[in-house]
């Protein structure tokens, strides 16, 4: 079965650079969520989109932005990267006919040097 | 605010049952989840339960929900070394709302 696809899986950047992470939800899923998981931490909600509109906002820094496109994929843009942005970034997707099933991708590991 | 609490560590012998506990504070939680995360890997959905249920069983996994005490548990029968991982409890208010995670319980299985 198709899963949530994230790219890139690994990314290394230097401070003050920018990075873009991509998420392709499960087919027919229209809601996308972004989470950040620091080392040894639990996942923290950043932002979500439903039908290409922002639906909820969590602890996303102002330096970050995200959007969902017409094909339902989503991109998380991170600028002026800081050392503390080093983390695993997860994308998850769900469908409008919500059954409780919320599936995560394998994550994108960002390392900021 | 919302809060999900879990014990941080659990160690069991191979073949024994594991019970991982979770408490939450939000009485309006509708969905409660258990996710498994192996080192360096993603979050694997193990099972979930609606708040109007008190038990759900899926092969070796049994989820018990005590809504009155806001207590959720995950029992893994016949625990194997491959079950060693971090187990996250999570809750959400309703469909399509973000999950709130606990800190995770690190399960170590001793052969």
Tab-separated table of C-alpha atoms in Angstrom:
chain	number	residue	atom	x	y	z
A	1	UNK	CA	0.000	0.000	0.000
A	2	UNK	CA	1.171	3.523	-0.736
A	3	UNK	CA	2.560	5.430	2.216
A	4	UNK	CA	3.486	9.013	2.993
A	5	UNK	CA	6.598	9.919	1.028
A	6	UNK	CA	9.059	12.498	2.293
A	7	UNK	CA	12.088	13.941	0.601
A	8	UNK	CA	14.897	14.347	1.065
A	9	UNK	CA	15.501	11.724	3.728
A	10	UNK	CA	18.670	13.463	4.881
A	11	UNK	CA	19.766	17.054	4.501
A	12	UNK	CA	22.825	18.881	5.779
A	13	UNK	CA	22.869	22.669	5.824
A	14	UNK	CA	24.898	25.409	7.407
A	15	UNK	CA	23.628	28.116	9.725
A	16	UNK	CA	21.658	30.871	8.024
A	17	UNK	CA	20.989	28.738	4.958
A	18	UNK	CA	17.539	27.718	3.738
A	19	UNK	CA	16.024	24.278	3.333
A	20	UNK	CA	12.880	22.870	1.745
A	21	UNK	CA	11.284	19.572	2.734
A	22	UNK	CA	8.646	17.864	0.655
A	23	UNK	CA	5.782	15.605	1.604
A	24	UNK	CA	3.576	13.498	-0.649
A	25	UNK	CA	0.521	12.246	1.254
A	26	UNK	CA	-1.202	8.921	0.822
A	27	UNK	CA	-3.436	9.051	-2.300
A	28	UNK	CA	-6.873	10.527	-1.560
A	29	UNK	CA	-5.653	12.013	1.723
A	30	UNK	CA	-6.376	15.720	1.804
A	31	UNK	CA	-4.915	16.714	5.164
A	32	UNK	CA	-1.212	17.051	5.813
A	33	UNK	CA	0.523	17.650	9.135
A	34	UNK	CA	4.124	18.615	9.855
A	35	UNK	CA	5.900	17.625	13.061
A	36	UNK	CA	9.383	18.304	14.380
A	37	UNK	CA	11.178	15.783	16.577
A	38	UNK	CA	14.371	16.932	18.253
A	39	UNK	CA	16.927	14.398	19.546
A	40	UNK	CA	15.374	12.327	22.325
A	41	UNK	CA	12.185	14.364	22.183
A	42	UNK	CA	8.574	13.650	21.335
A	43	UNK	CA	7.195	14.965	18.046
A	44	UNK	CA	5.966	18.547	18.232
A	45	UNK	CA	3.221	19.761	15.927
A	46	UNK	CA	4.213	22.562	13.565
A	47	UNK	CA	1.396	23.176	11.106
A	48	UNK	CA	-1.330	21.418	9.120
A	49	UNK	CA	-3.265	21.915	5.924
A	50	UNK	CA	-6.670	20.760	4.772
A	51	UNK	CA	-7.688	21.160	1.146
A	52	UNK	CA	-4.734	23.488	0.526
A	53	UNK	CA	-5.684	25.843	3.372
A	54	UNK	CA	-3.868	26.093	6.684
A	55	UNK	CA	-6.039	24.357	9.250
A	56	UNK	CA	-4.018	24.421	12.468
A	57	UNK	CA	-0.835	26.099	13.593
A	58	UNK	CA	1.438	24.858	16.333
A	59	UNK	CA	4.934	25.787	17.406
A	60	UNK	CA	6.205	26.721	13.965
A	61	UNK	CA	8.869	29.460	14.036
A	62	UNK	CA	8.294	32.591	11.967
A	63	UNK	CA	11.369	31.604	9.927
A	64	UNK	CA	9.446	28.596	8.654
A	65	UNK	CA	6.588	28.556	6.186
A	66	UNK	CA	4.616	25.818	4.542
A	67	UNK	CA	1.987	25.303	1.922
A	68	UNK	CA	-0.096	22.579	0.343
A	69	UNK	CA	-0.366	22.442	-3.422
A	70	UNK	CA	-3.192	21.507	-5.775
A	71	UNK	CA	-1.939	17.908	-5.952
A	72	UNK	CA	-2.058	17.826	-2.105
A	73	UNK	CA	1.671	17.545	-1.654
A	74	UNK	CA	3.138	19.926	0.881
A	75	UNK	CA	6.427	21.730	1.308
A	76	UNK	CA	8.020	23.070	4.475
A	77	UNK	CA	10.382	25.970	3.846
A	78	UNK	CA	12.916	26.834	6.510
A	79	UNK	CA	15.062	29.953	6.341
A	80	UNK	CA	17.863	31.435	8.448
A	81	UNK	CA	18.564	27.985	9.790
A	82	UNK	CA	19.838	27.683	13.336
A	83	UNK	CA	21.669	24.836	15.061
A	84	UNK	CA	18.521	24.135	17.061
A	85	UNK	CA	16.592	23.362	13.887
A	86	UNK	CA	18.496	20.087	13.601
A	87	UNK	CA	15.780	17.475	13.974
A	88	UNK	CA	13.666	14.852	12.285
A	89	UNK	CA	10.791	16.431	10.416
A	90	UNK	CA	7.775	14.214	9.956
A	91	UNK	CA	4.864	14.604	7.656
A	92	UNK	CA	1.588	12.785	8.277
A	93	UNK	CA	-1.605	12.564	6.270
A	94	UNK	CA	-5.254	11.746	6.837
A	95	UNK	CA	-8.447	11.800	4.814
A	96	UNK	CA	-11.640	13.802	5.132
A	97	UNK	CA	-13.590	10.705	5.977
A	98	UNK	CA	-11.496	10.483	9.071
A	99	UNK	CA	-11.356	7.016	10.543
A	100	UNK	CA	-8.679	7.722	13.107
A	101	UNK	CA	-5.890	6.456	10.906
A	102	UNK	CA	-3.084	8.966	10.782
A	103	UNK	CA	0.018	7.776	8.970
A	104	UNK	CA	3.475	9.241	9.173
A	105	UNK	CA	6.257	9.308	6.637
A	106	UNK	CA	9.749	8.085	7.422
A	107	UNK	CA	10.871	11.621	8.154
A	108	UNK	CA	13.505	14.001	6.830
A	109	UNK	CA	16.570	14.381	9.012
A	110	UNK	CA	17.918	17.918	8.916
A	111	UNK	CA	21.367	18.601	10.307
A	112	UNK	CA	22.450	22.212	10.657
A	113	UNK	CA	26.192	22.744	11.052
B	1	UNK	CA	-3.794	22.594	28.343
B	2	UNK	CA	-3.340	19.225	26.844
B	3	UNK	CA	-0.846	16.908	28.466
B	4	UNK	CA	0.061	13.282	27.820
B	5	UNK	CA	2.255	11.477	30.338
B	6	UNK	CA	4.135	8.207	30.029
B	7	UNK	CA	6.803	6.472	32.035
B	8	UNK	CA	10.126	6.781	30.234
B	9	UNK	CA	11.524	3.276	30.492
B	10	UNK	CA	10.317	-0.318	30.641
B	11	UNK	CA	12.410	-3.462	30.612
B	12	UNK	CA	10.946	-6.948	30.131
B	13	UNK	CA	12.209	-10.434	29.385
B	14	UNK	CA	11.564	-12.024	26.028
B	15	UNK	CA	8.319	-13.988	26.087
B	16	UNK	CA	6.811	-11.956	28.925
B	17	UNK	CA	4.012	-9.447	28.495
B	18	UNK	CA	4.772	-5.728	28.396
B	19	UNK	CA	2.363	-3.115	29.642
B	20	UNK	CA	2.991	0.500	28.711
B	21	UNK	CA	0.863	3.082	30.462
B	22	UNK	CA	-0.253	6.552	29.476
B	23	UNK	CA	-2.373	9.224	31.125
B	24	UNK	CA	-3.880	12.249	29.485
B	25	UNK	CA	-5.603	15.324	30.784
B	26	UNK	CA	-7.905	16.407	27.974
B	27	UNK	CA	-11.350	14.938	28.602
B	28	UNK	CA	-12.417	15.881	25.077
B	29	UNK	CA	-9.882	13.533	23.513
B	30	UNK	CA	-11.651	11.474	20.926
B	31	UNK	CA	-8.893	9.349	19.435
B	32	UNK	CA	-6.037	7.779	21.343
B	33	UNK	CA	-3.060	6.263	19.556
B	34	UNK	CA	-0.038	4.120	20.057
B	35	UNK	CA	2.926	4.649	17.757
B	36	UNK	CA	6.186	2.686	17.638
B	37	UNK	CA	9.495	4.271	16.731
B	38	UNK	CA	12.648	2.253	16.184
B	39	UNK	CA	16.039	4.001	16.309
B	40	UNK	CA	16.432	6.481	13.473
B	41	UNK	CA	13.127	5.436	11.943
B	42	UNK	CA	9.696	6.922	11.464
B	43	UNK	CA	6.536	6.661	13.519
B	44	UNK	CA	4.660	3.446	12.886
B	45	UNK	CA	0.967	3.461	13.759
B	46	UNK	CA	0.373	0.364	15.892
B	47	UNK	CA	-3.217	0.844	16.879
B	48	UNK	CA	-5.750	3.432	17.944
B	49	UNK	CA	-8.961	3.486	19.919
B	50	UNK	CA	-11.998	5.710	19.959
B	51	UNK	CA	-12.914	7.269	23.261
B	52	UNK	CA	-16.239	5.433	23.316
B	53	UNK	CA	-14.453	2.089	23.436
B	54	UNK	CA	-12.791	0.524	26.440
B	55	UNK	CA	-10.782	-2.191	24.775
B	56	UNK	CA	-9.315	-3.070	21.420
B	57	UNK	CA	-7.343	-6.167	20.553
B	58	UNK	CA	-5.192	-6.693	17.498
B	59	UNK	CA	-3.093	-9.864	17.458
B	60	UNK	CA	-0.477	-9.466	20.231
B	61	UNK	CA	-1.615	-5.947	21.080
B	62	UNK	CA	-4.352	-5.075	23.555
B	63	UNK	CA	-5.343	-1.497	24.254
B	64	UNK	CA	-7.318	-0.687	27.389
B	65	UNK	CA	-8.943	2.681	27.938
B	66	UNK	CA	-10.276	3.919	31.256
B	67	UNK	CA	-11.979	7.120	30.233
B	68	UNK	CA	-12.972	8.033	33.782
B	69	UNK	CA	-9.336	7.988	34.930
B	70	UNK	CA	-8.024	9.175	31.523
B	71	UNK	CA	-5.700	6.186	31.457
B	72	UNK	CA	-4.616	4.265	28.386
B	73	UNK	CA	-2.474	1.162	28.300
B	74	UNK	CA	-0.842	-0.963	25.635
B	75	UNK	CA	-0.201	-4.605	26.406
B	76	UNK	CA	2.150	-6.549	24.157
B	77	UNK	CA	1.833	-10.279	24.622
B	78	UNK	CA	4.821	-12.605	24.157
B	79	UNK	CA	7.228	-9.683	23.808
B	80	UNK	CA	10.026	-10.258	21.313
B	81	UNK	CA	13.407	-8.574	20.883
B	82	UNK	CA	12.018	-6.931	17.743
B	83	UNK	CA	9.553	-5.091	19.953
B	84	UNK	CA	12.391	-3.049	21.452
B	85	UNK	CA	11.601	0.548	20.498
B	86	UNK	CA	10.107	3.765	21.805
B	87	UNK	CA	6.336	3.694	22.153
B	88	UNK	CA	4.463	6.962	21.942
B	89	UNK	CA	0.987	7.532	23.249
B	90	UNK	CA	-0.900	10.322	21.472
B	91	UNK	CA	-4.342	11.890	21.560
B	92	UNK	CA	-6.447	14.153	19.386
B	93	UNK	CA	-9.713	15.968	19.905
B	94	UNK	CA	-11.416	14.871	16.741
B	95	UNK	CA	-10.849	14.005	13.150
B	96	UNK	CA	-8.258	16.038	11.328
B	97	UNK	CA	-6.861	17.753	14.418
B	98	UNK	CA	-3.191	17.559	15.377
B	99	UNK	CA	-1.923	14.865	17.682
B	100	UNK	CA	-0.437	15.606	21.072
B	101	UNK	CA	2.268	13.097	21.942
B	102	UNK	CA	3.616	11.824	25.205
B	103	UNK	CA	7.380	11.754	25.779
B	104	UNK	CA	7.560	8.112	24.772
B	105	UNK	CA	8.370	4.920	26.681
B	106	UNK	CA	11.577	3.146	25.763
B	107	UNK	CA	10.909	-0.603	25.841
B	108	UNK	CA	13.944	-2.837	26.209
B	109	UNK	CA	13.469	-6.558	25.701
B	110	UNK	CA	16.044	-8.802	27.320
B	111	UNK	CA	16.711	-12.131	25.610
